[in-house]
Short mmCIF file of N, CA and C in Angstrom, two decimals:
data_model
loop_
_atom_site.label_atom_id
_atom_site.label_comp_id
_atom_site.label_asym_id
_atom_site.label_seq_id
_atom_site.Cartn_x
_atom_site.Cartn_y
_atom_site.Cartn_z
N UNK A 1 5.76 -11.31 -0.18
CA UNK A 1 4.62 -10.54 0.85
C UNK A 1 5.30 -9.82 2.22
N UNK A 2 6.70 -10.26 2.71
CA UNK A 2 7.28 -9.79 3.60
C UNK A 2 8.10 -9.19 3.55
N UNK A 3 8.33 -8.57 2.29
CA UNK A 3 9.74 -7.43 1.87
C UNK A 3 8.56 -6.31 1.36
N UNK A 4 7.08 -7.11 0.79
CA UNK A 4 6.48 -5.52 0.19
C UNK A 4 6.20 -4.93 1.98
N UNK A 5 5.82 -5.49 2.70
CA UNK A 5 5.42 -5.24 4.10
C UNK A 5 6.32 -4.25 4.70
N UNK A 6 7.87 -4.71 4.09
CA UNK A 6 8.75 -4.00 4.75
C UNK A 6 9.28 -2.75 3.57
N UNK A 7 8.54 -2.60 2.30
CA UNK A 7 8.95 -1.61 1.92
C UNK A 7 7.79 -0.16 1.53
N UNK A 8 6.64 -1.14 2.87
CA UNK A 8 5.67 -0.05 2.68
C UNK A 8 5.80 0.70 4.60
N UNK A 9 6.79 -0.21 5.34
CA UNK A 9 7.39 0.83 6.29
C UNK A 9 8.50 1.90 5.38
N UNK A 10 8.96 1.09 4.56
CA UNK A 10 10.65 2.45 4.12
C UNK A 10 9.84 3.66 3.68
N UNK A 11 8.56 3.85 3.28
CA UNK A 11 7.82 5.36 2.65
C UNK A 11 7.69 6.29 3.86
N UNK A 12 7.35 5.65 5.12
CA UNK A 12 7.04 5.98 6.06
C UNK A 12 8.44 6.57 7.08
N UNK A 13 9.38 6.31 6.75
CA UNK A 13 10.53 6.13 7.34
C UNK A 13 11.51 7.12 6.50
N UNK A 14 11.25 7.16 5.42
CA UNK A 14 12.28 8.02 4.38
C UNK A 14 12.84 9.04 5.09
N UNK A 15 13.62 9.29 5.00
CA UNK A 15 14.48 10.94 5.24
C UNK A 15 14.52 10.87 6.98
N UNK A 16 14.06 10.08 7.49
CA UNK A 16 14.19 9.62 9.18
C UNK A 16 15.33 9.23 9.42
N UNK A 17 15.82 8.27 8.82
CA UNK A 17 16.53 7.17 9.35
C UNK A 17 17.49 6.64 8.38
N UNK A 18 18.79 6.10 8.83
CA UNK A 18 19.57 5.94 8.30
C UNK A 18 19.52 4.65 7.46
N UNK A 19 20.02 4.57 6.33
CA UNK A 19 20.07 3.23 5.58
C UNK A 19 20.43 2.02 5.68
N UNK A 20 21.43 2.07 6.55
CA UNK A 20 21.92 0.80 7.59
C UNK A 20 21.10 0.65 8.72
N UNK A 21 20.64 1.71 9.22
CA UNK A 21 19.48 1.00 10.67
C UNK A 21 18.29 0.75 10.22
N UNK A 22 17.71 0.80 9.00
CA UNK A 22 16.80 0.58 8.40
C UNK A 22 16.46 -1.09 7.65
N UNK A 23 18.01 -1.45 7.50
CA UNK A 23 18.29 -2.86 6.89
C UNK A 23 18.30 -3.50 7.85
N UNK A 24 18.78 -3.41 9.01
CA UNK A 24 18.33 -4.23 9.90
C UNK A 24 16.90 -4.39 10.56
N UNK A 25 16.30 -3.15 10.26
CA UNK A 25 15.10 -3.26 11.54
C UNK A 25 14.25 -4.21 10.14
N UNK A 26 14.69 -3.64 8.86
CA UNK A 26 13.73 -4.37 8.06
C UNK A 26 14.44 -6.00 7.62
N UNK A 27 15.14 -6.22 7.97
CA UNK A 27 15.61 -7.82 8.06
C UNK A 27 15.05 -8.68 9.12
N UNK A 28 15.08 -7.65 10.24
CA UNK A 28 14.33 -7.98 11.75
C UNK A 28 12.69 -8.31 11.49
N UNK A 29 12.20 -7.45 10.73
CA UNK A 29 10.75 -6.90 10.48
C UNK A 29 10.12 -8.64 9.32
N UNK A 30 10.97 -8.70 8.66
CA UNK A 30 11.00 -9.90 8.08
C UNK A 30 11.25 -11.27 7.87
N UNK A 31 12.17 -11.31 8.76
CA UNK A 31 12.59 -12.43 9.50
C UNK A 31 11.68 -12.98 10.81
N UNK A 32 11.35 -12.21 11.74
CA UNK A 32 10.76 -12.56 12.78
C UNK A 32 9.42 -12.08 13.11
N UNK A 33 8.60 -10.77 12.65
CA UNK A 33 7.57 -10.25 13.28
C UNK A 33 6.83 -10.64 11.53
N UNK A 34 7.08 -10.81 10.39
CA UNK A 34 6.16 -11.23 9.98
C UNK A 34 5.76 -12.28 9.70
N UNK A 35 6.73 -13.49 9.68
CA UNK A 35 6.18 -14.40 9.45
C UNK A 35 4.98 -15.33 10.92
N UNK A 36 5.02 -14.45 11.69
CA UNK A 36 4.27 -14.76 12.91
C UNK A 36 2.65 -14.25 12.69
N UNK A 37 2.89 -12.88 12.00
CA UNK A 37 1.88 -12.38 11.81
C UNK A 37 1.05 -13.29 10.23
N UNK A 38 1.65 -13.15 9.57
CA UNK A 38 1.58 -14.28 8.46
C UNK A 38 0.83 -15.52 8.41
N UNK A 39 1.44 -16.48 10.09
CA UNK A 39 0.49 -17.96 10.29
C UNK A 39 -0.41 -17.67 10.62
N UNK A 40 -0.91 -16.03 11.31
CA UNK A 40 -2.43 -16.49 11.79
C UNK A 40 -3.15 -16.68 10.68
N UNK A 41 -2.89 -16.47 9.45
CA UNK A 41 -3.83 -16.80 8.31
C UNK A 41 -3.75 -18.06 7.32
N UNK A 42 -2.37 -17.79 7.01
CA UNK A 42 -1.86 -19.15 6.08
C UNK A 42 -1.59 -20.45 6.84
N UNK A 43 -1.92 -21.68 6.14
CA UNK A 43 -1.57 -22.85 7.16
C UNK A 43 -2.10 -22.96 7.89
N UNK A 44 -3.44 -22.99 8.11
CA UNK A 44 -4.45 -22.88 8.77
C UNK A 44 -3.96 -22.31 10.38
N UNK A 45 -3.79 -21.08 10.04
CA UNK A 45 -3.83 -20.46 11.61
C UNK A 45 -5.00 -20.19 12.50
N UNK A 46 -5.25 -19.13 13.12
CA UNK A 46 -6.01 -18.82 14.27
C UNK A 46 -7.43 -18.36 13.56
N UNK A 47 -6.74 -17.07 12.71
CA UNK A 47 -7.46 -16.64 11.54
C UNK A 47 -7.95 -17.14 10.64
N UNK A 48 -7.85 -17.96 9.71
CA UNK A 48 -7.98 -18.46 9.43
C UNK A 48 -9.28 -19.91 9.92
N UNK A 49 -8.65 -20.43 11.36
CA UNK A 49 -9.75 -21.58 11.63
C UNK A 49 -11.03 -20.49 11.86
N UNK A 50 -10.90 -19.09 12.27
CA UNK A 50 -12.11 -18.72 12.16
C UNK A 50 -12.83 -18.31 11.37
N UNK A 51 -12.74 -18.76 10.36
CA UNK A 51 -12.86 -18.02 8.77
C UNK A 51 -12.81 -17.01 7.83
N UNK A 52 -11.42 -16.36 8.93
CA UNK A 52 -11.09 -15.30 7.99
C UNK A 52 -10.73 -14.78 6.48
N UNK A 53 -11.29 -14.10 5.55
CA UNK A 53 -10.89 -14.42 4.40
C UNK A 53 -9.35 -13.12 4.17
N UNK A 54 -8.52 -13.47 3.47
CA UNK A 54 -7.84 -12.34 3.04
C UNK A 54 -7.31 -12.66 1.83
N UNK A 55 -8.27 -11.78 0.73
CA UNK A 55 -7.53 -11.97 -0.74
C UNK A 55 -6.27 -11.55 -0.66
N UNK A 56 -5.57 -12.63 -1.40
CA UNK A 56 -4.26 -12.12 -1.78
C UNK A 56 -3.30 -11.57 -0.56
N UNK A 57 -3.91 -11.91 0.46
CA UNK A 57 -2.70 -10.95 1.60
C UNK A 57 -2.45 -9.79 2.13
N UNK A 58 -3.99 -9.13 1.41
CA UNK A 58 -3.54 -7.96 1.80
C UNK A 58 -3.69 -7.42 3.11
N UNK A 59 -4.71 -8.15 3.87
CA UNK A 59 -4.80 -7.38 5.53
C UNK A 59 -3.61 -7.61 5.86
N UNK A 60 -2.73 -8.84 5.71
CA UNK A 60 -1.59 -9.24 6.36
C UNK A 60 -0.50 -8.75 5.66
N UNK A 61 -0.40 -8.06 4.67
CA UNK A 61 0.43 -7.15 3.76
C UNK A 61 0.58 -6.12 4.12
N UNK A 62 -0.93 -5.41 3.74
CA UNK A 62 -0.84 -3.62 3.63
C UNK A 62 -1.10 -3.68 5.27
N UNK A 63 -1.97 -3.84 5.93
CA UNK A 63 -2.07 -3.90 7.62
C UNK A 63 -1.01 -4.17 8.06
N UNK A 64 0.11 -5.47 7.89
CA UNK A 64 0.73 -5.57 9.32
C UNK A 64 1.99 -4.27 8.67
N UNK A 65 2.42 -4.17 7.36
CA UNK A 65 3.02 -2.56 6.64
C UNK A 65 2.57 -1.37 7.53
N UNK A 66 1.37 -1.65 7.33
CA UNK A 66 0.87 0.02 7.46
C UNK A 66 0.79 0.19 9.52
N UNK A 67 0.75 -0.82 10.18
CA UNK A 67 1.08 -0.65 11.49
C UNK A 67 2.18 -1.01 11.94
N UNK A 68 3.35 -1.35 11.43
CA UNK A 68 4.78 -1.36 11.02
C UNK A 68 5.08 0.35 10.96
N UNK A 69 4.49 0.74 10.21
CA UNK A 69 4.95 2.21 9.78
C UNK A 69 4.28 3.13 10.50
N UNK A 70 3.37 2.76 10.82
CA UNK A 70 3.06 4.16 12.26
C UNK A 70 3.90 3.80 13.72
N UNK A 71 4.37 2.61 13.98
CA UNK A 71 4.87 2.29 15.31
C UNK A 71 6.06 3.39 14.82
N UNK A 72 7.00 3.12 13.38
CA UNK A 72 8.17 3.76 13.17
C UNK A 72 8.08 5.00 13.32
N UNK A 73 7.10 5.95 12.68
CA UNK A 73 6.58 7.30 12.76
C UNK A 73 6.39 7.70 13.86
N UNK A 74 5.68 7.32 14.66
CA UNK A 74 5.33 7.33 16.31
C UNK A 74 6.54 7.54 17.14
N UNK A 75 7.75 6.41 16.88
CA UNK A 75 8.72 6.40 17.60
C UNK A 75 9.85 7.99 16.79
N UNK A 76 10.11 7.27 15.39
CA UNK A 76 11.07 8.30 14.97
C UNK A 76 10.70 9.76 14.95
N UNK A 77 9.30 10.45 14.94
CA UNK A 77 8.78 11.54 15.06
C UNK A 77 8.77 12.27 13.63
N UNK A 78 8.18 13.71 13.39
CA UNK A 78 8.06 14.21 12.20
C UNK A 78 9.14 14.19 11.18
N UNK A 79 9.25 14.15 10.05
CA UNK A 79 10.82 14.73 9.22
C UNK A 79 11.06 15.64 9.77
N UNK A 80 12.48 16.02 9.54
CA UNK A 80 12.79 17.71 10.30
C UNK A 80 12.70 18.45 8.97
N UNK A 81 12.36 19.22 9.33
CA UNK A 81 11.54 20.60 8.26
C UNK A 81 10.20 20.25 8.12
N UNK A 82 9.54 19.43 8.51
CA UNK A 82 8.23 19.52 7.92
C UNK A 82 7.39 20.45 8.61
N UNK A 83 7.64 20.75 9.71
CA UNK A 83 7.05 21.56 10.35
C UNK A 83 7.60 22.99 10.91
N UNK A 84 7.20 24.34 10.46
CA UNK A 84 7.87 24.96 10.75
C UNK A 84 7.11 26.37 11.43
N UNK A 85 7.08 27.05 12.90
CA UNK A 85 6.18 28.00 13.28
C UNK A 85 5.05 27.35 13.03
N UNK A 86 4.58 26.03 13.51
CA UNK A 86 3.77 25.89 13.43
C UNK A 86 2.69 25.52 12.49
N UNK A 87 3.34 25.64 11.22
CA UNK A 87 3.00 25.09 9.85
C UNK A 87 3.43 23.95 9.15
N UNK A 88 2.60 23.26 8.53
CA UNK A 88 2.98 22.19 8.13
C UNK A 88 3.99 22.99 6.50
N UNK A 89 5.20 22.56 6.22
CA UNK A 89 6.09 23.18 5.39
C UNK A 89 5.80 21.46 4.27
N UNK A 90 5.68 21.42 2.72
CA UNK A 90 5.59 20.84 2.00
C UNK A 90 7.25 20.48 1.31
N UNK A 91 7.43 18.73 1.61
CA UNK A 91 8.52 18.35 1.13
C UNK A 91 8.50 17.52 -0.16
N UNK A 92 8.90 18.55 -1.08
CA UNK A 92 8.69 18.04 -2.36
C UNK A 92 9.44 17.06 -3.18
N UNK A 93 8.81 15.92 -3.55
CA UNK A 93 9.79 14.99 -4.63
C UNK A 93 10.75 15.48 -4.94
N UNK A 94 11.98 14.49 -5.01
CA UNK A 94 13.11 14.78 -6.02
C UNK A 94 12.73 14.68 -7.55
N UNK A 95 11.91 14.03 -7.73
CA UNK A 95 11.82 13.58 -9.27
C UNK A 95 10.69 13.27 -9.55
N UNK A 96 9.89 14.17 -9.89
CA UNK A 96 8.23 13.58 -9.69
C UNK A 96 7.94 12.79 -11.56
N UNK A 97 8.95 12.87 -12.32
CA UNK A 97 8.73 11.96 -13.44
C UNK A 97 8.64 10.36 -13.20
N UNK A 98 10.31 10.24 -12.18
CA UNK A 98 10.41 9.27 -11.49
C UNK A 98 9.12 8.34 -11.02
N UNK A 99 8.53 9.44 -9.89
CA UNK A 99 7.64 9.02 -9.23
C UNK A 99 6.61 8.62 -9.64
N UNK A 100 5.97 9.68 -11.13
CA UNK A 100 5.55 9.16 -11.44
C UNK A 100 5.35 7.25 -12.68
N UNK A 101 6.26 7.62 -13.34
CA UNK A 101 6.52 6.57 -13.75
C UNK A 101 6.87 4.99 -12.66
N UNK A 102 7.11 5.53 -11.25
CA UNK A 102 7.25 4.49 -10.28
C UNK A 102 5.89 3.64 -9.81
N UNK A 103 4.94 5.25 -9.74
CA UNK A 103 3.68 4.33 -9.83
C UNK A 103 2.65 3.78 -10.75
N UNK A 104 3.29 3.94 -11.98
CA UNK A 104 2.35 3.61 -13.07
C UNK A 104 3.05 1.92 -13.03
N UNK A 105 4.71 1.75 -12.42
CA UNK A 105 4.91 0.45 -12.74
C UNK A 105 3.82 -0.54 -11.64
N UNK A 106 3.84 0.16 -10.49
CA UNK A 106 2.70 -0.54 -9.49
C UNK A 106 1.66 -1.05 -10.20
N UNK A 107 0.95 0.31 -10.82
CA UNK A 107 -0.52 -0.01 -11.26
C UNK A 107 -0.67 -1.06 -12.29
N UNK A 108 0.92 -1.18 -12.78
CA UNK A 108 0.53 -2.39 -13.70
C UNK A 108 0.61 -3.76 -13.49
N UNK A 109 1.83 -3.54 -11.96
CA UNK A 109 1.70 -5.16 -11.67
C UNK A 109 0.43 -5.59 -10.39
N UNK A 110 0.05 -4.81 -10.29
CA UNK A 110 -1.31 -4.84 -9.45
C UNK A 110 -2.48 -5.24 -10.48
N UNK A 111 -1.87 -5.22 -11.42
CA UNK A 111 -3.44 -6.40 -12.69
C UNK A 111 -2.66 -7.56 -12.40
N UNK A 112 -1.44 -7.85 -12.12
CA UNK A 112 -1.08 -9.07 -12.22
C UNK A 112 -0.89 -9.86 -10.71
N UNK A 113 -0.99 -9.03 -9.93
CA UNK A 113 -0.99 -9.43 -8.44
C UNK A 113 -2.72 -10.10 -8.10
N UNK A 114 -3.23 -8.94 -8.64
CA UNK A 114 -4.76 -9.12 -8.09
C UNK A 114 -5.76 -10.32 -8.92
N UNK A 115 -5.42 -10.26 -10.44
CA UNK A 115 -5.69 -11.24 -11.53
C UNK A 115 -5.16 -12.15 -11.50
N UNK A 116 -3.91 -12.49 -10.65
CA UNK A 116 -3.05 -13.59 -10.68
C UNK A 116 -3.76 -14.43 -9.28
N UNK A 117 -4.30 -13.91 -8.55
CA UNK A 117 -4.78 -14.36 -7.55
C UNK A 117 -5.80 -15.02 -7.34
N UNK A 118 -6.51 -14.41 -8.40
CA UNK A 118 -8.19 -14.83 -8.69
C UNK A 118 -7.73 -16.34 -8.94
N UNK A 119 -6.76 -16.33 -10.33
CA UNK A 119 -6.54 -17.48 -10.75
C UNK A 119 -6.09 -18.98 -9.78
N UNK A 120 -5.15 -17.99 -9.01
CA UNK A 120 -4.66 -18.94 -7.57
C UNK A 120 -5.87 -19.62 -7.21
N UNK A 121 -7.10 -18.64 -6.79
CA UNK A 121 -8.19 -19.64 -6.33
C UNK A 121 -9.11 -20.54 -6.75
N UNK A 122 -8.54 -20.61 -8.26
CA UNK A 122 -9.07 -21.88 -8.79
C UNK A 122 -10.40 -21.40 -9.65
N UNK A 123 -10.36 -20.59 -10.55
CA UNK A 123 -11.03 -19.24 -11.30
C UNK A 123 -10.03 -19.51 -12.28
N UNK A 124 -9.27 -20.40 -12.77
CA UNK A 124 -8.33 -20.67 -14.45
C UNK A 124 -9.85 -20.45 -15.29
N UNK A 125 -10.92 -21.56 -15.40
CA UNK A 125 -11.45 -21.73 -16.09
C UNK A 125 -12.94 -20.61 -16.66
N UNK A 126 -12.55 -19.36 -15.36
CA UNK A 126 -13.68 -18.33 -14.87
C UNK A 126 -13.15 -17.05 -15.40
N UNK A 127 -12.69 -16.57 -16.86
CA UNK A 127 -12.74 -15.35 -17.35
C UNK A 127 -13.70 -14.34 -16.87
N UNK A 128 -14.63 -14.42 -16.67
CA UNK A 128 -15.49 -13.49 -15.54
C UNK A 128 -14.87 -12.53 -14.56
N UNK A 129 -14.36 -13.79 -14.04
CA UNK A 129 -14.21 -13.06 -12.77
C UNK A 129 -12.13 -12.61 -13.00
N UNK A 130 -11.82 -12.77 -13.28
CA UNK A 130 -10.35 -12.09 -13.65
C UNK A 130 -10.75 -10.72 -14.45
N UNK A 131 -11.63 -10.64 -15.31
CA UNK A 131 -12.51 -9.43 -16.20
C UNK A 131 -12.82 -8.27 -15.16
N UNK A 132 -13.16 -8.82 -14.29
CA UNK A 132 -14.38 -8.12 -12.75
C UNK A 132 -13.37 -7.48 -11.78
N UNK A 133 -12.23 -8.86 -11.62
CA UNK A 133 -11.08 -7.80 -10.97
C UNK A 133 -10.21 -6.99 -11.89
N UNK A 134 -9.96 -7.63 -12.63
CA UNK A 134 -9.22 -6.19 -13.60
C UNK A 134 -9.62 -4.83 -13.61
N UNK A 135 -11.22 -5.13 -13.97
CA UNK A 135 -12.03 -3.16 -13.79
C UNK A 135 -11.93 -2.69 -12.76
N UNK A 136 -12.18 -3.73 -11.71
CA UNK A 136 -12.56 -3.03 -10.28
C UNK A 136 -11.22 -2.41 -9.80
N UNK A 137 -9.78 -3.13 -9.84
CA UNK A 137 -8.47 -2.72 -9.56
C UNK A 137 -8.26 -1.10 -10.11
N UNK A 138 -8.52 -1.54 -12.02
CA UNK A 138 -8.32 0.00 -12.45
C UNK A 138 -9.60 0.84 -12.31
N UNK A 139 -10.60 0.78 -11.73
CA UNK A 139 -11.65 1.50 -11.41
C UNK A 139 -11.46 2.23 -9.71
N UNK A 140 -10.75 1.16 -9.01
CA UNK A 140 -10.23 1.80 -8.07
C UNK A 140 -9.38 2.76 -7.71
N UNK A 141 -8.44 2.17 -8.53
CA UNK A 141 -7.02 3.18 -8.96
C UNK A 141 -7.60 4.91 -9.29
N UNK A 142 -8.22 4.95 -10.29
CA UNK A 142 -9.05 5.53 -11.43
C UNK A 142 -9.49 6.62 -10.28
N UNK A 143 -10.52 5.75 -9.46
CA UNK A 143 -11.29 6.68 -8.08
C UNK A 143 -10.29 6.94 -7.20
N UNK A 144 -9.44 6.84 -7.03
CA UNK A 144 -8.70 7.41 -6.13
C UNK A 144 -7.51 8.55 -6.58
N UNK A 145 -7.83 8.68 -7.84
CA UNK A 145 -6.50 9.15 -8.17
C UNK A 145 -7.70 11.13 -8.48
N UNK A 146 -8.87 10.50 -8.84
CA UNK A 146 -9.71 11.59 -9.31
C UNK A 146 -10.28 12.34 -7.95
N UNK A 147 -10.43 11.45 -7.04
CA UNK A 147 -10.57 11.98 -6.02
C UNK A 147 -9.81 12.66 -4.81
N UNK A 148 -8.75 12.45 -5.06
CA UNK A 148 -6.98 12.77 -4.63
C UNK A 148 -7.45 14.54 -5.20
N UNK A 149 -7.04 14.15 -6.56
CA UNK A 149 -7.30 15.59 -7.22
C UNK A 149 -8.19 16.42 -6.63
N UNK A 150 -9.53 16.44 -6.53
CA UNK A 150 -10.74 17.28 -6.13
C UNK A 150 -10.39 17.68 -4.69
N UNK A 151 -9.97 16.51 -3.76
CA UNK A 151 -9.54 17.10 -2.20
C UNK A 151 -8.76 17.92 -2.96
N UNK A 152 -7.67 18.15 -3.49
CA UNK A 152 -6.02 18.86 -3.41
C UNK A 152 -6.55 20.11 -4.01
N UNK A 153 -7.50 20.13 -5.17
CA UNK A 153 -8.47 21.27 -5.27
C UNK A 153 -8.85 22.10 -4.22
N UNK A 154 -9.90 21.32 -3.79
CA UNK A 154 -10.47 22.32 -2.58
C UNK A 154 -9.81 22.67 -1.51
N UNK A 155 -8.87 21.89 -1.37
CA UNK A 155 -7.30 22.43 0.07
C UNK A 155 -6.87 23.29 -0.13
N UNK A 156 -6.18 23.11 -1.45
CA UNK A 156 -5.09 23.61 -2.01
C UNK A 156 -5.17 24.87 -2.98
N UNK A 157 -6.37 24.75 -3.57
CA UNK A 157 -6.75 25.59 -4.69
C UNK A 157 -6.08 25.29 -5.78
N UNK A 158 -5.33 24.27 -5.95
CA UNK A 158 -4.46 23.57 -7.15
C UNK A 158 -4.94 22.26 -7.21
N UNK A 159 -4.68 21.18 -8.47
CA UNK A 159 -4.45 20.11 -8.77
C UNK A 159 -2.78 19.45 -8.33
N UNK A 160 -2.51 18.44 -7.15
CA UNK A 160 -1.07 18.41 -7.26
C UNK A 160 -0.82 16.86 -7.35
N UNK A 161 0.24 16.79 -8.39
CA UNK A 161 0.40 15.28 -8.53
C UNK A 161 0.59 14.33 -7.55
N UNK A 162 1.14 14.96 -6.91
CA UNK A 162 1.72 13.89 -5.49
C UNK A 162 0.23 13.52 -5.03
N UNK A 163 -0.42 14.16 -4.88
CA UNK A 163 -1.66 13.88 -4.26
C UNK A 163 -2.30 13.03 -5.10
N UNK A 164 -2.53 13.58 -6.40
CA UNK A 164 -3.02 12.57 -7.60
C UNK A 164 -2.51 10.67 -7.26
N UNK A 165 -0.96 10.46 -7.30
CA UNK A 165 -0.28 9.47 -7.36
C UNK A 165 -0.90 8.62 -6.13
N UNK A 166 -0.81 9.18 -4.85
CA UNK A 166 -0.82 8.93 -3.93
C UNK A 166 -2.46 8.18 -3.95
N UNK A 167 -3.32 8.78 -4.24
CA UNK A 167 -4.65 8.65 -4.18
C UNK A 167 -4.56 7.28 -5.04
N UNK A 168 -3.91 7.40 -6.44
CA UNK A 168 -4.19 6.04 -7.12
C UNK A 168 -3.61 4.87 -6.34
N UNK A 169 -2.31 5.03 -5.77
CA UNK A 169 -1.90 3.80 -4.37
C UNK A 169 -2.98 3.86 -3.80
N UNK A 170 -3.54 4.82 -2.97
CA UNK A 170 -4.51 4.29 -2.14
C UNK A 170 -5.58 3.64 -2.49
N UNK A 171 -6.35 3.56 -3.79
CA UNK A 171 -7.30 3.10 -4.34
C UNK A 171 -6.65 1.63 -4.46
N UNK A 172 -5.95 1.68 -4.99
CA UNK A 172 -5.03 0.12 -4.97
C UNK A 172 -5.01 -0.89 -3.86
N UNK A 173 -4.51 -0.12 -2.94
CA UNK A 173 -4.72 -0.54 -1.69
C UNK A 173 -6.26 -1.35 -1.14
N UNK A 174 -6.69 0.15 -1.42
CA UNK A 174 -8.50 0.01 -0.81
C UNK A 174 -9.16 -1.73 -1.41
N UNK A 175 -8.63 -1.72 -2.74
CA UNK A 175 -9.26 -2.83 -3.87
C UNK A 175 -9.04 -3.99 -3.21
N UNK A 176 -7.66 -3.82 -3.12
CA UNK A 176 -7.04 -5.31 -3.26
C UNK A 176 -7.52 -6.12 -1.88
N UNK A 177 -8.15 -5.26 -1.10
CA UNK A 177 -8.77 -6.73 -0.08
C UNK A 177 -9.91 -7.40 -0.53
N UNK A 178 -10.60 -7.13 -1.64
CA UNK A 178 -11.22 -8.04 -2.16
C UNK A 178 -12.05 -7.75 -3.56
N UNK A 179 -10.85 -7.60 -4.68
CA UNK A 179 -11.15 -7.02 -5.98
C UNK A 179 -12.35 -8.00 -7.07
N UNK A 180 -12.68 -8.73 -6.50
CA UNK A 180 -13.76 -9.57 -7.33
C UNK A 180 -15.05 -9.20 -6.63
N UNK A 181 -15.56 -8.32 -5.59
CA UNK A 181 -16.51 -8.01 -4.97
C UNK A 181 -17.66 -7.55 -5.63
N UNK A 182 -16.97 -6.02 -5.76
CA UNK A 182 -17.85 -5.16 -6.42
C UNK A 182 -18.11 -5.61 -8.11
N UNK A 183 -19.32 -5.73 -7.99
CA UNK A 183 -20.21 -5.96 -9.60
C UNK A 183 -20.40 -5.50 -10.11
N UNK A 184 -20.96 -5.16 -11.39
CA UNK A 184 -21.64 -4.27 -12.41
C UNK A 184 -22.96 -4.70 -11.90
#
């Protein structure tokens, strides 16, 4: 989970920081900062004592990684060449097929992550709970992708693969908070 939180930061600082500097930062992040935050919930921490429920560590992973990424982005400033004459200049991905494969791999892994977390919670005999988590995980990714396509079509006048991929990931992150709650 700590490494996953660091990978969230890596996407936010890409093209803004040297690899060596990021590796030092990531080491400090996963060695010192993340264990403190993780202990708030796991092992009877203060959040756990107050009844906070964190399915599969979604708040502790995505929330922590997101806030760390935001802090880094604020400190580092915008990417060089992102804003030209007051207008946004898109920075295109280097390989959209590889980006798409990467999102599909994450998508597939999310089923194991969310489904496995249900099993970890003691619902081994309850196939319906696992099936509901799989259904909700799939629906969230598809919903995020479709919503991103609609928004990109409205805003830019065309469908954008980058937006679709980011929408699918956003849907997956959103459903991880509690994928067994939405029911048919």
